[in-house]
Short mmCIF file of C-alpha atoms in Angstrom, two decimals:
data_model
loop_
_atom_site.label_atom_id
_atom_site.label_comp_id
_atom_site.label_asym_id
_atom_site.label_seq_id
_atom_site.Cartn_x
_atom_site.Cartn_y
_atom_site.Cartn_z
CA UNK A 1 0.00 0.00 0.00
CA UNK A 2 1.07 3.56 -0.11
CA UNK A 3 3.58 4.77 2.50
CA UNK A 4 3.52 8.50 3.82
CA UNK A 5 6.15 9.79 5.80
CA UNK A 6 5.70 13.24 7.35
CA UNK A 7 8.64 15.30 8.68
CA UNK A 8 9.52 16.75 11.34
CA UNK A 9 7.69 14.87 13.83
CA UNK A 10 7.64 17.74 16.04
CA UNK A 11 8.35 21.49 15.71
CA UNK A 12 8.42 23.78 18.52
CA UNK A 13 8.28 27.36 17.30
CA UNK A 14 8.37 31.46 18.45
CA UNK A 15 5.06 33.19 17.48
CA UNK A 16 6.12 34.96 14.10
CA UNK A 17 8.39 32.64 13.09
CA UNK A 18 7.78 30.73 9.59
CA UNK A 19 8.16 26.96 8.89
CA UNK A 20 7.88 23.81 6.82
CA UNK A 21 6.69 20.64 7.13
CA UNK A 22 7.33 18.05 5.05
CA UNK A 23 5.19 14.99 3.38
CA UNK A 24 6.80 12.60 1.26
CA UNK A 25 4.58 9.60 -0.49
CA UNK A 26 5.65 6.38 -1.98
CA UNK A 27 3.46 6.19 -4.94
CA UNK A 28 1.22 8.46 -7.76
CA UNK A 29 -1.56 9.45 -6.28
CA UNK A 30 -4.84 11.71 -7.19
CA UNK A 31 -5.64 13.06 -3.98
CA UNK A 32 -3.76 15.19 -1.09
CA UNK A 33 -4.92 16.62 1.29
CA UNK A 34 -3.45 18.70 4.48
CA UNK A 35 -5.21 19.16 7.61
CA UNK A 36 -4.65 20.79 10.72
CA UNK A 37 -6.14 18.87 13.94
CA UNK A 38 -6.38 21.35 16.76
CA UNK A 39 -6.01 20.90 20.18
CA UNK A 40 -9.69 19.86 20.54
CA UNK A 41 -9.78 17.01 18.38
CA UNK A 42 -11.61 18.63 15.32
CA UNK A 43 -9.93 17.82 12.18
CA UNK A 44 -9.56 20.93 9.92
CA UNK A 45 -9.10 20.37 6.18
CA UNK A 46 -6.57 22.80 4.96
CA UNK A 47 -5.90 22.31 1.45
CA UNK A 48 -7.11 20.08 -1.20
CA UNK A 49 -3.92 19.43 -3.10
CA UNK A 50 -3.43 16.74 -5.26
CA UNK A 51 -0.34 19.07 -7.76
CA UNK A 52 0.51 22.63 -8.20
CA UNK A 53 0.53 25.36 -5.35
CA UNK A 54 -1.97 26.87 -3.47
CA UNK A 55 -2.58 29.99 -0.76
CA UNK A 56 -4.62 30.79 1.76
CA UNK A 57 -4.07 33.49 3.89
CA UNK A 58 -0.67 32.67 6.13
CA UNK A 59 -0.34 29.24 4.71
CA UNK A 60 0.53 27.55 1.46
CA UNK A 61 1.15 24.20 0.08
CA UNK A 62 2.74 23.21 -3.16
CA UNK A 63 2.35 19.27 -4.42
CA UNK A 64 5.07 18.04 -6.93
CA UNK A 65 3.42 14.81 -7.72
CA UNK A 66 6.12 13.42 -10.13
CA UNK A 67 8.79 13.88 -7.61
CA UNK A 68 5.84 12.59 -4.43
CA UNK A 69 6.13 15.18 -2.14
CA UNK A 70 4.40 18.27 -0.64
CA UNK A 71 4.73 21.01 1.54
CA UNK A 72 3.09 23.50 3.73
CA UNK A 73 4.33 26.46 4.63
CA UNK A 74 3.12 28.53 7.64
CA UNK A 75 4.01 31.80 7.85
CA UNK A 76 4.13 34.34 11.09
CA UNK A 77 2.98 31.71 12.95
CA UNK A 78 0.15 32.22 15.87
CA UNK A 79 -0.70 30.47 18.97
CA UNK A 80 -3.90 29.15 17.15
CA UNK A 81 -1.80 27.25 14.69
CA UNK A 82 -0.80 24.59 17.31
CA UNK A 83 -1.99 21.07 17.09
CA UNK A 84 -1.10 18.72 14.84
CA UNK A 85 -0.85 18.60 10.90
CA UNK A 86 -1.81 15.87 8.79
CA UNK A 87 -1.10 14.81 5.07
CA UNK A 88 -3.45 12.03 3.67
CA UNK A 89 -2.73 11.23 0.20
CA UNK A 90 -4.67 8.66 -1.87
CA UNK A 91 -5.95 7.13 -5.22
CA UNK A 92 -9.48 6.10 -5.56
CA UNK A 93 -11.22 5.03 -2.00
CA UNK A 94 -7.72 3.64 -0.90
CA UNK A 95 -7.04 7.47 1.64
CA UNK A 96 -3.83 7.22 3.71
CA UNK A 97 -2.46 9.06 6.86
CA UNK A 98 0.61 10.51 7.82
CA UNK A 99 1.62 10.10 11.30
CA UNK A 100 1.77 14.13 11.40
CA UNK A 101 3.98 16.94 12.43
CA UNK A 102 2.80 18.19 16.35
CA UNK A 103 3.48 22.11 15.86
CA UNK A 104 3.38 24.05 19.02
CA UNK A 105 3.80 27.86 18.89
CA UNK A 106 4.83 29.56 22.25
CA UNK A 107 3.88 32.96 23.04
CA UNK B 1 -24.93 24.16 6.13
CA UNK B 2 -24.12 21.86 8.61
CA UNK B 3 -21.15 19.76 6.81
CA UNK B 4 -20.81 16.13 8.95
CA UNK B 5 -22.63 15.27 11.66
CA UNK B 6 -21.71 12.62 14.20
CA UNK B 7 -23.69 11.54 17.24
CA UNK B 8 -22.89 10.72 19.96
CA UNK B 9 -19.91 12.98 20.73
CA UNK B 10 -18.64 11.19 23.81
CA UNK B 11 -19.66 7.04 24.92
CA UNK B 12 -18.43 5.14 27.53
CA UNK B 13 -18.87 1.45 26.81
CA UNK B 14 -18.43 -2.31 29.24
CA UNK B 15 -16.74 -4.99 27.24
CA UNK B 16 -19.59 -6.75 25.24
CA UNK B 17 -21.76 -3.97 24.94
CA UNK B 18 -22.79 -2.92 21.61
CA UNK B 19 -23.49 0.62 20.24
CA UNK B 20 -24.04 2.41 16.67
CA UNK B 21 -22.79 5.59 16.22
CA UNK B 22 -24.38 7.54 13.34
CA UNK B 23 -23.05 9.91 10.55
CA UNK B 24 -24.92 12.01 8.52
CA UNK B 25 -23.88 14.72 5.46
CA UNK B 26 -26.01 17.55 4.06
CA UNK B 27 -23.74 18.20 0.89
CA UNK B 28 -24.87 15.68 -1.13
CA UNK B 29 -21.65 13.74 -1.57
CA UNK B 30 -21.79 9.93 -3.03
CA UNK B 31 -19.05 8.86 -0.49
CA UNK B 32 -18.88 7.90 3.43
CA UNK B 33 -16.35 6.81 5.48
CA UNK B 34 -15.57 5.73 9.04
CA UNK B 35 -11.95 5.96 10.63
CA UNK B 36 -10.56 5.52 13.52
CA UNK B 37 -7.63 7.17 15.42
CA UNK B 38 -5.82 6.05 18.09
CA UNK B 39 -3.69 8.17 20.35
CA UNK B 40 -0.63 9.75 18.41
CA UNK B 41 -1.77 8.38 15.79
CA UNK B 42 -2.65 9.12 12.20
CA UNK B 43 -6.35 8.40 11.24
CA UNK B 44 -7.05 4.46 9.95
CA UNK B 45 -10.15 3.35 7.26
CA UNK B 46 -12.44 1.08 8.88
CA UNK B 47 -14.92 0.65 6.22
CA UNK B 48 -16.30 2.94 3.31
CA UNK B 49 -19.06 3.38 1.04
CA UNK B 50 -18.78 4.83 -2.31
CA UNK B 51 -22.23 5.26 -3.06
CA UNK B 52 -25.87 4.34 -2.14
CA UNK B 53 -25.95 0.80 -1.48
CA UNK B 54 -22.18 -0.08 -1.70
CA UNK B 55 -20.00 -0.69 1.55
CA UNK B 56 -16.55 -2.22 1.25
CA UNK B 57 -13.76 -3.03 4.21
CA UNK B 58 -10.93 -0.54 4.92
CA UNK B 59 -7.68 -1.34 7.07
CA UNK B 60 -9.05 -2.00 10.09
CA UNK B 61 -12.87 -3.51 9.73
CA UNK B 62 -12.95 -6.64 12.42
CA UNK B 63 -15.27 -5.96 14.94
CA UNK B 64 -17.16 -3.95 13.20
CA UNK B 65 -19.98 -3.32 10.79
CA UNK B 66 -21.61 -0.46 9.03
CA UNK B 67 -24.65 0.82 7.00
CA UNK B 68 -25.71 2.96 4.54
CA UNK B 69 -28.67 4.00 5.26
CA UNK B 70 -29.51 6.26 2.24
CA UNK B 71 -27.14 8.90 0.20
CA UNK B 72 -27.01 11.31 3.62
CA UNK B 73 -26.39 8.72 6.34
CA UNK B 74 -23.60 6.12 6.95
CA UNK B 75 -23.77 3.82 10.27
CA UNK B 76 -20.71 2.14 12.34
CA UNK B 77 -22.19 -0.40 14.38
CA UNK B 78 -19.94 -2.24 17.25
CA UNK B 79 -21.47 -5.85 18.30
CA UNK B 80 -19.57 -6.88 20.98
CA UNK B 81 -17.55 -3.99 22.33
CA UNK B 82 -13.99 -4.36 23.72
CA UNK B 83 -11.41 -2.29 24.85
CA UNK B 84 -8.83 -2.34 21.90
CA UNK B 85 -11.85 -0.68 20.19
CA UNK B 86 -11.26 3.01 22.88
CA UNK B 87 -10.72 5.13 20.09
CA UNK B 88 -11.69 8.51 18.46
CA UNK B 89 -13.79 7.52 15.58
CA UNK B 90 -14.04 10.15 12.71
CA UNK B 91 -17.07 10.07 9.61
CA UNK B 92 -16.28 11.78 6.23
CA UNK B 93 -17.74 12.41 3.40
CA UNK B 94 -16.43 13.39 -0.43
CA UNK B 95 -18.15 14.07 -3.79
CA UNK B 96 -16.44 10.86 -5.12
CA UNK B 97 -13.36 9.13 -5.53
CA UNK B 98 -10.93 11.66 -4.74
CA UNK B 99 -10.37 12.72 -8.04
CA UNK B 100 -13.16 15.65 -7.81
CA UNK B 101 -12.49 16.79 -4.21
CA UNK B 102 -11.35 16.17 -0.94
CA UNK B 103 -12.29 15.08 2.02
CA UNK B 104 -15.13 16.62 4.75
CA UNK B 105 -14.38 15.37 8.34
CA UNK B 106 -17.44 15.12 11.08
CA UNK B 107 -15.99 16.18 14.76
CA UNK B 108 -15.32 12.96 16.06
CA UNK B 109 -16.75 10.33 18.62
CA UNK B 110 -14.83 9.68 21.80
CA UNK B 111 -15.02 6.36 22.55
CA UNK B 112 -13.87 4.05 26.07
CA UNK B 113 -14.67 1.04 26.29
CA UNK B 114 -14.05 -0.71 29.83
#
């Protein structure tokens, strides 16, 4: 089955500092997603990305799917951007996890 | 628009009980799914449906079954409940196969099972 690696595993950051986390895929897929789980459990879909680049107010995410990776890119990071972020990549019904990157900003 | 539902939010279960937790979508998507996630964990397919009248297993279906009721609702029923079954269990829906959009999570269901 598809593997998904996500890196780093954990990120401990300033408020206002930028960063980059990293999802790397074993196989061509047609469907990527990124979420952001926050500290309550919800599950927060960020970016449907399966190629190409996308923005959305501080963050971004660019897919190269010929070379299986994406990233997101969080900018002047808040205190609300803790939790944990998720890539889930996937062809047809068969929708993988990441074990996720567990960002925490500090005040 | 309400997205995905889940009820209950929270359930406390005794080994051998048995419980249904439901799922329902307002957005008219043809696909369902249940997941589970265990602590630190990524999220795991249980089963899926990929339309009306279709269910098929995921990663992780024993001890468990499911049902669609019609295109808005999608059931995870546990027979015999036991404690490697405490979990967070997620619903989602999507328009299809991936292809034409992503994913919609529900909030989750806490579950413990003692």
């Amino acid at each position: 089955g598809i593997q998904v690696e996500q890196s780093p595993p954990d990120l401990i950051l300033q408020e206002g500092a930028n960063s980059t986390l990293r999802c790397n895929f074993s196989d061509s897929v047609n469907n990527l997603q990124w979420f952001h789980q926050n500290p309550w459990g919800q599950l927060i879909n960020l970016f449907y990305i399966p190629s190409g680049t996308k923005q959305n107010g501080r963050l971004s995410a660019t897919t190269v799917a010929t070379e299986r990776y994406s990233l997101l890119y969080i900018s002047s990071s808040q205190t609300t951007d803790s939790g944990v972020y998720f890539c889930a990549v996937g062809i047809g019904q068969n929708f993988v996890f990441g074990p996720g990157t567990r960002l925490s900003v500090l005040p | 628009n309400a997205g995905v539902t889940q009820t209950p939010k929270f359930q406390v279960l005794k080994t051998g009980q048995s419980m249904t937790l439901q799922c329902a979508q307002d957005m008219n998507h043809n696909s369902m799914y249940w997941y589970r996630q265990d602590p630190g964990m990524g999220l795991r397919l249980i089963y899926y449906s990929a339309s009306e009248g279709t269910t098929d297993k995921g990663e992780v279906p024993n001890g468990y079954n499911v049902s669609r009721l019609n295109k808005r609702e999608f059931s995870l029923r546990l027979e015999s409940a036991a404690p490697s079954q405490t979990s967070v269990y997620f619903c989602a829906s999507s328009v299809g196969t991936g292809v034409l959009g992503g994913y919609t999570f529900g909030s989750g269901t806490r579950l413990t099972v003692v």
